[in-house]
Short mmCIF file of C-alpha atoms in Angstrom, two decimals:
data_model
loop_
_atom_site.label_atom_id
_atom_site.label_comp_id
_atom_site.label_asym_id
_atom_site.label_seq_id
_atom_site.Cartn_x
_atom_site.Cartn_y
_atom_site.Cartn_z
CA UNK B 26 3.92 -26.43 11.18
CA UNK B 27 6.94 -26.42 13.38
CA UNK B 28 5.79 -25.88 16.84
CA UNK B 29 6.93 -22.29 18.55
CA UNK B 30 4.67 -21.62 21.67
CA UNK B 31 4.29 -18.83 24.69
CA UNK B 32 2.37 -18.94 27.16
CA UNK B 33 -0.04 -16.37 28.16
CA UNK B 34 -0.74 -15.55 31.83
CA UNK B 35 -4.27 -16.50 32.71
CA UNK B 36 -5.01 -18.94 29.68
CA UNK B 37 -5.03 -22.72 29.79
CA UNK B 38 -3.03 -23.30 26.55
CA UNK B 39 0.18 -22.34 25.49
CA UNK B 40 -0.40 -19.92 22.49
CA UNK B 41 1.02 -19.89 18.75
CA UNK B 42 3.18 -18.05 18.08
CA UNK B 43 1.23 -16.62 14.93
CA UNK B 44 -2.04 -15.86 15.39
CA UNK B 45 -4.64 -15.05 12.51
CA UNK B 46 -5.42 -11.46 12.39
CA UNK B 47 -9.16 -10.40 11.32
CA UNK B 48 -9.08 -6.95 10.49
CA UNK B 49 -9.46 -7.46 6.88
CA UNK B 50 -12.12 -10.11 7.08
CA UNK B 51 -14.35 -7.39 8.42
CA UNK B 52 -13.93 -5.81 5.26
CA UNK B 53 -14.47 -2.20 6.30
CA UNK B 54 -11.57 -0.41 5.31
CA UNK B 55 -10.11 -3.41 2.90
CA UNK B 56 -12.36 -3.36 0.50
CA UNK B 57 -15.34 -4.87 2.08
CA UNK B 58 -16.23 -8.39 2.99
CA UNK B 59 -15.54 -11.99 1.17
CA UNK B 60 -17.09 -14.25 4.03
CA UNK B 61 -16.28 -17.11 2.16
CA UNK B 62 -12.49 -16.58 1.69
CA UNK B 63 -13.05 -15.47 5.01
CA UNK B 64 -14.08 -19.05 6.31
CA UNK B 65 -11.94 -21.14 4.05
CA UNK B 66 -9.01 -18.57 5.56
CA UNK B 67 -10.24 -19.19 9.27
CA UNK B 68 -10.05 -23.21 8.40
CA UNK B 69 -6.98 -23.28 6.93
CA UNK B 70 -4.94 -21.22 9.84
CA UNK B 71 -6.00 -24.26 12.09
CA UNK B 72 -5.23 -26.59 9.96
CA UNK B 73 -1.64 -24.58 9.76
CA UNK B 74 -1.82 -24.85 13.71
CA UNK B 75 -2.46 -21.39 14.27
CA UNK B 76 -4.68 -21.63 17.59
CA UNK B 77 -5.14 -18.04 18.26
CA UNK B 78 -7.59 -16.32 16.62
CA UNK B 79 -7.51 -11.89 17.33
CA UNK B 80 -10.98 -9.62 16.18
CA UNK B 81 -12.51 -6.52 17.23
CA UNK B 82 -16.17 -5.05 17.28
CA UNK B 83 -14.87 -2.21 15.17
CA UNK B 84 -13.94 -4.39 12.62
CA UNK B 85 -16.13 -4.36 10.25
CA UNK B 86 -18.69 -2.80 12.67
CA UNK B 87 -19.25 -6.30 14.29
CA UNK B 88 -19.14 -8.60 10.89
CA UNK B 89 -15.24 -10.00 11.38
CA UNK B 90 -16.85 -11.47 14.88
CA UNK B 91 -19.95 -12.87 13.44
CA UNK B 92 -18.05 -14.38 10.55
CA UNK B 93 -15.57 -15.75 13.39
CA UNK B 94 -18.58 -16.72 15.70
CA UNK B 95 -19.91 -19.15 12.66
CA UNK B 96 -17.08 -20.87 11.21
CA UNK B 97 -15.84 -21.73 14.91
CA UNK B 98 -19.06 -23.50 15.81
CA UNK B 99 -18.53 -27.09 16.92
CA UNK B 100 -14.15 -26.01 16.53
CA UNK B 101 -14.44 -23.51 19.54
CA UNK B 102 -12.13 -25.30 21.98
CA UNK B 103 -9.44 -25.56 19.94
CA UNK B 104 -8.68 -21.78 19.49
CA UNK B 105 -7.52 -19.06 21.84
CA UNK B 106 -10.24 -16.82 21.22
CA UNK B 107 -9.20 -12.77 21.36
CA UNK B 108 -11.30 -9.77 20.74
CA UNK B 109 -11.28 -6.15 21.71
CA UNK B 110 -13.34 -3.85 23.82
CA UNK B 111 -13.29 0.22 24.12
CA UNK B 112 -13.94 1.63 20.87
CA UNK B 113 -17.49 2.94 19.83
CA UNK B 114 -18.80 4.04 16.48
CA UNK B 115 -21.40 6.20 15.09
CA UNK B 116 -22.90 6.86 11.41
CA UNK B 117 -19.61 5.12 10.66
CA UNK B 118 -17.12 7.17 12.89
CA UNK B 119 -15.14 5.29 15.34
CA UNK B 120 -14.22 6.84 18.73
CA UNK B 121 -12.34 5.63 21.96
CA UNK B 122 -15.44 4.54 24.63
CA UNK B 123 -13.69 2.44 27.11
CA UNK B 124 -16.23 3.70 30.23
CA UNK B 125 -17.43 0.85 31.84
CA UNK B 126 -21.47 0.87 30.62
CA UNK B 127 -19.91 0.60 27.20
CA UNK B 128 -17.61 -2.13 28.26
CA UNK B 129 -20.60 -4.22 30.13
CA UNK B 130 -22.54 -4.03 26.32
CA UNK B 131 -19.79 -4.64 24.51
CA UNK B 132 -18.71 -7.73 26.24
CA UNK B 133 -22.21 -9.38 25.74
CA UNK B 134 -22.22 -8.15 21.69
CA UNK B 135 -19.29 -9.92 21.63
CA UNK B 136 -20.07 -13.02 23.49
CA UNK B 137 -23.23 -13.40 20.90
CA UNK B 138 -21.28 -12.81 17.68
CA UNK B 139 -18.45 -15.20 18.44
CA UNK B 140 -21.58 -17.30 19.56
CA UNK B 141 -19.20 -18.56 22.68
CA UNK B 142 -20.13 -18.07 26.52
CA UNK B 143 -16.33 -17.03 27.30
CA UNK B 144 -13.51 -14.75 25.50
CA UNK B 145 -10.21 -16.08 26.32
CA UNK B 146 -8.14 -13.07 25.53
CA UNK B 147 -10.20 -9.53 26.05
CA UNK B 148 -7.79 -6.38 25.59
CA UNK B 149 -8.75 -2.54 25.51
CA UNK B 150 -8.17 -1.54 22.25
CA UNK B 151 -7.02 2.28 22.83
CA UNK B 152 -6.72 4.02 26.11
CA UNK B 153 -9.80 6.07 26.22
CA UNK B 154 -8.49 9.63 27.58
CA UNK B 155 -11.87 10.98 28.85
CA UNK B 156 -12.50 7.56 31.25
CA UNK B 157 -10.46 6.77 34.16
CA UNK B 158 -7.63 3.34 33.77
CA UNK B 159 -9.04 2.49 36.84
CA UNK B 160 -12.39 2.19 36.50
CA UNK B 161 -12.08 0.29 32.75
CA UNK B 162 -9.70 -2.08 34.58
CA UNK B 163 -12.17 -3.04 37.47
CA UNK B 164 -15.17 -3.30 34.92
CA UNK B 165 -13.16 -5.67 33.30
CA UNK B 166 -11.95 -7.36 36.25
CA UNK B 167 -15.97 -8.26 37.05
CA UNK B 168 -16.11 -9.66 33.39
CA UNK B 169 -12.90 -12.35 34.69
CA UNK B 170 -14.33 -12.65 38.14
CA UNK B 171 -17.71 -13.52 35.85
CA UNK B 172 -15.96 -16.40 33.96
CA UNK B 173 -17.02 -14.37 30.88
CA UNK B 174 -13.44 -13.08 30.22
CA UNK B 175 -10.39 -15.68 30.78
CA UNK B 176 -7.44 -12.95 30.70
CA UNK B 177 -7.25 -9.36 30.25
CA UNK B 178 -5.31 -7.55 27.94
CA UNK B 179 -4.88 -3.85 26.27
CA UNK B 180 -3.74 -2.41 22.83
CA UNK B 181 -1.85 0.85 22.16
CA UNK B 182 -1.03 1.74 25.91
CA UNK B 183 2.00 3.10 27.32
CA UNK B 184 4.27 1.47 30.01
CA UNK B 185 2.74 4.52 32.51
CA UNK B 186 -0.85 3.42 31.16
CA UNK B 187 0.17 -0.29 31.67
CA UNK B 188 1.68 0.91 35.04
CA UNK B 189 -1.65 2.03 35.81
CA UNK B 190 -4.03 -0.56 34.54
CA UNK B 191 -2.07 -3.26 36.65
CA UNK B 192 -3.09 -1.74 39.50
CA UNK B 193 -6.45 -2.70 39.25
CA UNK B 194 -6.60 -5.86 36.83
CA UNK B 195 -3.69 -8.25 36.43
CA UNK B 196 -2.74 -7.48 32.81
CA UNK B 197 -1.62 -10.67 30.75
CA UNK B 198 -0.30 -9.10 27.49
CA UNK B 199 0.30 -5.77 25.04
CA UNK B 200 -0.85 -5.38 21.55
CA UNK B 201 1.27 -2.78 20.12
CA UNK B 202 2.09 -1.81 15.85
CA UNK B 203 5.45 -4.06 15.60
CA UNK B 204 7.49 -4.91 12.24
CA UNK B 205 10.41 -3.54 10.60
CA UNK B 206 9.33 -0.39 9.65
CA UNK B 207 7.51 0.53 12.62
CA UNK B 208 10.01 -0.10 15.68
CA UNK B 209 9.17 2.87 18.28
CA UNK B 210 7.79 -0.11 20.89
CA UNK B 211 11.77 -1.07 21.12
CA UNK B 212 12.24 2.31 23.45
CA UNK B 213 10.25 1.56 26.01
CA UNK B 214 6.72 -0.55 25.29
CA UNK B 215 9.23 -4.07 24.81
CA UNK B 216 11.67 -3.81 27.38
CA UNK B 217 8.32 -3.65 29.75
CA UNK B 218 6.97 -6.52 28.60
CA UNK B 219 9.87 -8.38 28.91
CA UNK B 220 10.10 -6.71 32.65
CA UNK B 221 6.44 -8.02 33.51
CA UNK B 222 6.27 -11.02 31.58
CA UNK B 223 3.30 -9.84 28.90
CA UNK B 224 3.15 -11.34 25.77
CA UNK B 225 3.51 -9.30 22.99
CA UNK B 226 0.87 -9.40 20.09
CA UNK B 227 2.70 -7.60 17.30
CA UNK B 228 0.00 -6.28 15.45
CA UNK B 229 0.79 -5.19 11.17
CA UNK B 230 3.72 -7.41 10.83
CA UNK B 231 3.80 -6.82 7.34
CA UNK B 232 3.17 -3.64 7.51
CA UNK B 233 -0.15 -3.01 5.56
CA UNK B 234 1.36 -5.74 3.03
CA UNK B 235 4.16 -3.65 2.25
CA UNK B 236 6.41 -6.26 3.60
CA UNK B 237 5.11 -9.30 2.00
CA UNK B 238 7.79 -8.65 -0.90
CA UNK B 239 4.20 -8.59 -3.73
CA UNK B 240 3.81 -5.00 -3.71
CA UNK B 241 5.10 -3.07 -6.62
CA UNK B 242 5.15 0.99 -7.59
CA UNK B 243 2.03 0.53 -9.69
CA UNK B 244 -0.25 -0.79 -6.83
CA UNK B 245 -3.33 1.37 -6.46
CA UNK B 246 -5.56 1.91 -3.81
CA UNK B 247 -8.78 2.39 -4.29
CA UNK B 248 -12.24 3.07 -1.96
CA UNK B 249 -11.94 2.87 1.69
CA UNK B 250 -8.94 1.05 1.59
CA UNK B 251 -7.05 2.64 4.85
CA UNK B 252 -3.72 2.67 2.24
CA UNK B 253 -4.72 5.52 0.41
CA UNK B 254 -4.67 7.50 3.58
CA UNK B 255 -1.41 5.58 5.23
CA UNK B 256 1.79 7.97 4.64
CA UNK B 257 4.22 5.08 3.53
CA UNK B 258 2.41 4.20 0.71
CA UNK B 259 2.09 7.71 -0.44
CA UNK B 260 5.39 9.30 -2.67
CA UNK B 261 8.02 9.77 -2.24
CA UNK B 262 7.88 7.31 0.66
CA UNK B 263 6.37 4.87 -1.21
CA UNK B 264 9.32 4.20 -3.26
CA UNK B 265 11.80 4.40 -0.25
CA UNK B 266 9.96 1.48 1.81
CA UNK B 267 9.66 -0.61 -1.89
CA UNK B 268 13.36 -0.46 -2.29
CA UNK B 269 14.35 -1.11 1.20
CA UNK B 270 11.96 -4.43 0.60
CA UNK B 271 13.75 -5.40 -2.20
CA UNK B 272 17.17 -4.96 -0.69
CA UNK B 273 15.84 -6.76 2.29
CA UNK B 274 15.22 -9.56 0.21
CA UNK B 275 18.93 -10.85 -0.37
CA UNK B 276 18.62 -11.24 3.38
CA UNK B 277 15.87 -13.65 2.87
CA UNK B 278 17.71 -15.20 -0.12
CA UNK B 279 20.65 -15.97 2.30
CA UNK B 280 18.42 -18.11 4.50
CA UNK B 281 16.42 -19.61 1.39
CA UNK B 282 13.42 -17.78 3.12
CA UNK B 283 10.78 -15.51 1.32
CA UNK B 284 10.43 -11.88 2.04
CA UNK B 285 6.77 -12.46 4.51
CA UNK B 286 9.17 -15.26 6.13
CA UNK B 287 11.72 -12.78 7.00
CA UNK B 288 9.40 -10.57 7.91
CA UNK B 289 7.73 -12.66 10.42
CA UNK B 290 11.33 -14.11 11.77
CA UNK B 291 12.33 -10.81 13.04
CA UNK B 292 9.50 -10.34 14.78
CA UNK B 293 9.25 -13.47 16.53
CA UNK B 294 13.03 -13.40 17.21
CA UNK B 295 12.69 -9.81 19.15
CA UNK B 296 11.15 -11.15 22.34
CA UNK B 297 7.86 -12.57 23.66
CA UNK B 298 6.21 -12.07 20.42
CA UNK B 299 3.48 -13.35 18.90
CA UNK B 300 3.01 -12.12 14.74
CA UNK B 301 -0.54 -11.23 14.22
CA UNK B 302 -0.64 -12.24 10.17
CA UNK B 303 -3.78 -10.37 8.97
CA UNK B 304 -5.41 -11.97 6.21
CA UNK B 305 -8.36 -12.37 4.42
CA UNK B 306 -7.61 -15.26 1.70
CA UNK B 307 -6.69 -18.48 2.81
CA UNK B 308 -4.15 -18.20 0.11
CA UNK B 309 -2.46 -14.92 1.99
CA UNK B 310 -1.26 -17.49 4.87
CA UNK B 311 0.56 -19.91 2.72
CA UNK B 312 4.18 -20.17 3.69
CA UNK B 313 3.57 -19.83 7.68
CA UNK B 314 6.16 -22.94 7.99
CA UNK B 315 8.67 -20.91 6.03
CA UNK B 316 9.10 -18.45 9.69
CA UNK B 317 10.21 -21.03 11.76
CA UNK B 318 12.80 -23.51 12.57
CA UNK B 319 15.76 -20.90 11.94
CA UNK B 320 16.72 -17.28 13.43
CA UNK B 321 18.58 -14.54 12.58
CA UNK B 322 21.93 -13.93 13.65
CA UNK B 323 23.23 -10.57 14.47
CA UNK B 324 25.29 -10.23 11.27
CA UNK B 325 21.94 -10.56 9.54
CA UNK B 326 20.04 -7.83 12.34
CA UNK B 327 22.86 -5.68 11.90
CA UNK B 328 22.24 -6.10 8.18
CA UNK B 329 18.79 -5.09 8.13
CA UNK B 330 19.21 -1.95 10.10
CA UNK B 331 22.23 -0.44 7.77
CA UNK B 332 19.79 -1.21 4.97
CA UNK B 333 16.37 0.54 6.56
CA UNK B 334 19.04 3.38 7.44
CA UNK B 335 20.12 3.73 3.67
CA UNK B 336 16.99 3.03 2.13
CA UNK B 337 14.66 4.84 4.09
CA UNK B 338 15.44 8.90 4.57
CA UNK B 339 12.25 10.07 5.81
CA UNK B 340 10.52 7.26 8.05
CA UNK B 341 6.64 7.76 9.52
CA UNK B 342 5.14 5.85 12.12
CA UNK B 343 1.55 4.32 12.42
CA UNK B 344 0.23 6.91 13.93
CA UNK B 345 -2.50 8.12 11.09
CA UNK B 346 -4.31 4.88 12.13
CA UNK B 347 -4.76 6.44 16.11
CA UNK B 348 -8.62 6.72 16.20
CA UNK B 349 -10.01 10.29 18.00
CA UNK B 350 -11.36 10.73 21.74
CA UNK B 351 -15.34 10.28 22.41
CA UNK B 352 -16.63 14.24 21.73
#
């Protein structure tokens, strides 16, 4: 793999600039779980020289860290290890927790699943409404003090909320929805980063899959497979997003790049961005070489917005995937 880098405030080692996404492997909400796709997928993103590696408790209710936890025994040091804290569940219902007794047992679940004595990377997954910024940001400030937490990070936050949080904790990077369908970070969320030097971990840079350039009008989505409930892939969106893919695609062609490629190129090329490529076969990451070693040019940018403007008449946001306050 061509080498592309950033650094992360806080952390020892410069950081890929794809990172292997975990949501999936949990398997709630995809289908359930394959740990040994998961495994062989794990193996062959460092073999790809992916070195950062991003989970959460939620997913899969704790299983996408224990899978982690075991394949990385006797590999830990050469991954950037991050998880997530501030999101509790209950007969199955997740809900924002970020108070700091839930962040002090969350931090040592974690630390047993991933069967490691330090997280590298530890962001709050959603801003949790009903607890104070400040007092999640000096619980987690302990955890650093600690040595149990290298840097601290959040998810889904605001520039205020970031604003906020820095006050208390120095804040190292941003995990916000990022990809070419979903673009509101551009307004305000990006141009901070950029401001306070935070890397940004562009989470669903393919957009559920929809921009890997596979999906056709006859996919189907079936159990708890968050798709069914996501309003792109419902009609007459559906078909909008699909032909804005394929039209996208000629963009790709230009470059002799697939579709994912492309994908994945526009998000690296919009700032300090790191592409967080969910995936649960190790198949799903082929083609990771294919995003770097060009850019984009503005002819081409310019290109892709006329199309997503002709294409695409009634755009949605991620927003269906925002999980409630604690009742």
């Amino acid at each position: 793999m061509t080498a592309e880098t950033l650094s992360i405030s806080g952390l020892a080692k410069p950081a890929s600039r794809i990172a292997l996404g975990t949501w999936a492997i949990g398997g709630s909400m995809w289908g359930g779980p394959d740990d040994e796709n998961a495994a062989r997928t794990i193996d062959k993103a460092l073999d790809l020289g992916i070195n950062v590696i991003d989970t959460a408790p939620v997913y899969g209710f704790g299983h996408s860290e224990d899978v982690i936890g075991r394949v990385l025994e006797g590999k830990r040091d050469r991954v950037i290890l991050a998880t997530k804290v501030g999101l509790n569940w209950q007969d199955g219902k997740v809900f924002r927790d970020s108070r700091p007794a839930r962040i002090a047992q969350e931090v040592e679940d974690s630390l047993r699943r991933l069967r490691t004595d330090h997280i590298d990377l530890y962001q709050v997954h959603w801003p949790d409404p009903k607890t104070p910024i400040e007092e999640t940001a000096r619980a987690l400030e302990k955890l650093v003090k600690a040595g149990k937490v290298r840097a601290l990070g959040v998810s889904n936050f605001s520039p205020e909320q970031m604003n906020e949080f820095a006050q208390f904790a120095p804040l190292a990077t941003i995990q916000p929805p990022y990809n070419l369908f979903e673009r509101d970070i551009e307004k305000d969320v990006l141009p901070y980063a950029v401001k306070n030097n935070l890397a940004v971990l562009a989470y669903g840079p393919l957009c559920r899959g929809l921009l890997s350039g596979r999906m056709t009008a006859e996919r189907q989505f079936e159990g708890d497979d968050l798709r069914r409930t996501d309003p792109k892939f419902q009609q007459p969106r559906f078909g909008q997003y699909l032909k804005a893919v394929e039209d996208l695609k000629a963009i790709a062609n230009k470059h002799n790049k697939s579709m994912l490629a492309l994908a994945i190129r526009w998000v690296l090329d919009k700032g300090p961005t790191i592409a967080l490529w969910g995936a649960r076969k190790p198949e799903q990451i082929s083609g990771i070489d294919d995003a770097f070693g060009w850019k984009l040019d503005e002819a081409d940018l310019k290109a892709i917005d006329a199309i997503l403007a002709q294409d695409i008449t009634s755009p949605v946001g991620p927003e269906f995937m925002a999980p409630p306050a604690r009742s």
